XYZ file of C-alpha atoms in Angstrom:
162
model
C 0.072 -0.060 0.098
C 0.921 3.441 -0.622
C 1.150 4.365 3.397
C 3.304 1.452 3.981
C 5.903 2.256 1.406
C 5.899 6.190 2.719
C 6.140 4.978 6.177
C 9.273 2.510 5.231
C 10.915 5.207 3.460
C 10.650 7.917 6.019
C 11.866 5.250 8.710
C 14.886 4.446 6.265
C 15.434 8.367 5.608
C 15.315 9.468 9.328
C 16.137 6.407 11.502
C 17.855 8.507 14.226
C 14.601 10.679 14.425
C 12.418 7.299 14.447
C 14.227 5.758 17.228
C 14.294 8.958 19.463
C 10.768 9.589 18.729
C 10.071 6.034 19.972
C 12.074 6.454 23.078
C 10.726 9.579 24.242
C 6.990 8.310 23.615
C 7.890 5.288 25.816
C 9.351 7.399 28.325
C 5.952 9.620 28.201
C 4.412 6.374 28.934
C 6.342 5.585 31.717
C 6.417 8.582 33.614
C 3.054 10.106 32.347
C 1.621 13.036 34.346
C -1.951 13.546 33.093
C -4.967 12.439 34.737
C -6.300 11.459 31.359
C -4.353 8.298 31.780
C -6.765 6.953 34.416
C -10.223 8.228 33.635
C -11.634 7.964 30.054
C -14.429 9.558 28.888
C -15.246 7.037 26.162
C -17.083 3.856 25.698
C -18.037 1.156 27.876
C -21.165 0.670 30.073
C -21.439 4.673 30.051
C -21.430 5.160 26.398
C -23.648 8.029 25.330
C -25.232 5.961 22.631
C -25.564 2.764 20.460
C -25.943 -0.301 22.235
C -25.273 0.840 25.863
C -27.740 3.573 25.619
C -30.059 1.399 28.011
C -27.201 1.994 30.863
C -27.704 5.896 30.566
C -30.378 6.126 33.165
C -30.141 8.166 36.366
C -28.542 5.659 38.349
C -25.835 5.257 35.762
C -24.936 8.922 35.374
C -24.861 8.796 39.454
C -22.687 5.942 39.308
C -20.414 7.435 36.934
C -20.314 10.740 39.021
C -19.249 8.745 42.128
C -16.411 6.452 40.482
C -14.998 9.425 38.789
C -15.241 11.305 42.291
C -13.617 8.534 43.747
C -11.112 7.817 41.127
C -9.872 11.586 40.343
C -10.903 13.319 43.633
C -9.470 11.090 45.869
C -7.354 8.389 44.223
C -5.692 10.607 41.669
C -5.181 13.344 43.865
C -3.605 11.737 46.719
C -1.842 8.345 45.162
C -1.254 9.343 41.765
C 2.189 7.290 41.694
C -0.002 4.021 41.764
C -1.287 5.141 38.299
C 2.210 5.158 36.743
C 3.950 2.623 35.390
C 7.345 3.271 36.671
C 5.635 2.725 40.231
C 4.739 -0.723 39.111
C 8.107 -1.132 37.601
C 9.976 -0.319 41.098
C 7.530 -2.325 43.059
C 8.412 -5.788 41.009
C 12.064 -4.951 41.081
C 11.791 -4.155 45.041
C 9.844 -7.426 45.425
C 12.349 -9.549 43.633
C 15.180 -8.149 45.589
C 13.354 -8.786 48.827
C 12.353 -12.277 47.677
C 15.828 -13.314 48.037
C 14.736 -13.826 51.797
C 11.965 -16.202 50.815
C 12.768 -19.718 51.106
C 9.389 -21.538 49.705
C 7.818 -19.087 47.431
C 10.807 -17.249 46.140
C 9.959 -18.962 42.480
C 6.406 -17.446 42.340
C 7.336 -14.215 43.363
C 10.240 -14.185 40.837
C 7.884 -15.111 38.392
C 5.284 -12.697 38.912
C 7.326 -9.850 39.312
C 9.382 -10.897 35.869
C 6.268 -11.213 34.008
C 5.087 -7.740 35.248
C 8.340 -6.039 34.330
C 8.321 -7.683 30.718
C 4.716 -7.010 30.022
C 5.684 -3.284 30.800
C 8.760 -3.404 28.736
C 7.274 -5.104 25.960
C 5.564 -1.890 25.017
C 8.814 0.057 24.069
C 8.670 -1.091 20.532
C 4.805 -0.017 19.937
C 5.115 2.988 21.513
C 1.974 3.448 23.551
C -0.137 6.499 24.607
C -0.212 7.190 28.548
C -3.235 5.281 29.567
C -3.300 3.033 32.635
C -4.989 0.192 31.074
C -1.865 -0.953 29.647
C -0.401 -1.627 32.745
C -3.206 -3.812 34.597
C -1.546 -7.339 34.246
C 1.571 -5.573 35.821
C -0.223 -4.185 38.774
C -2.658 -7.439 39.408
C 0.648 -9.476 39.167
C 2.742 -7.241 41.640
C -0.106 -7.066 44.046
C -0.120 -10.843 44.053
C 3.604 -11.180 44.009
C 3.177 -8.813 47.323
C 0.636 -11.134 48.764
C 2.770 -13.840 48.470
C 5.711 -12.586 49.666
C 3.807 -11.372 52.670
C 2.576 -15.078 53.183
C 5.792 -16.581 52.681
C 7.169 -13.902 55.549
C 4.601 -14.853 58.115
C 5.056 -18.483 57.478
C 8.663 -18.150 58.195
C 8.226 -15.937 61.125
C 5.990 -18.238 62.698
C 8.259 -21.233 62.201
C 11.352 -19.302 63.710
C 9.291 -18.191 66.659
C 8.334 -22.033 67.645
């Protein structure tokens, strides 16, 4: 197609600019600083038409108001770091270092954290926009790794007390 050939010729003509643009976009993804990455106004159950229009009752609007208020006015205002990919990368690395002390669950923590890290790093070639939905798996896997670490440490502490 014409678009594909134009894109390829542009990349071949300006490879350094292309690479720097990819790096810059990925850094913006990791260190995003806008609330738009957390709250999207489009689509979903709260869509303004189409097949979801039956959900546009006053109850849906009220629910949307409450969810938006909680997410943006409380969560993002006071804990905005939990909506950033850099935080979950740091949390995964910290748990991996801390997991060296575990005996039973070390492998589980390593696998979950490595999965979270690789998932976020895998977006580097794609240069995504800053959007929280792209780190869901990383958040879930790091949280599970944290729970496993806590359980492992508590079992270890109980064994050593007896």
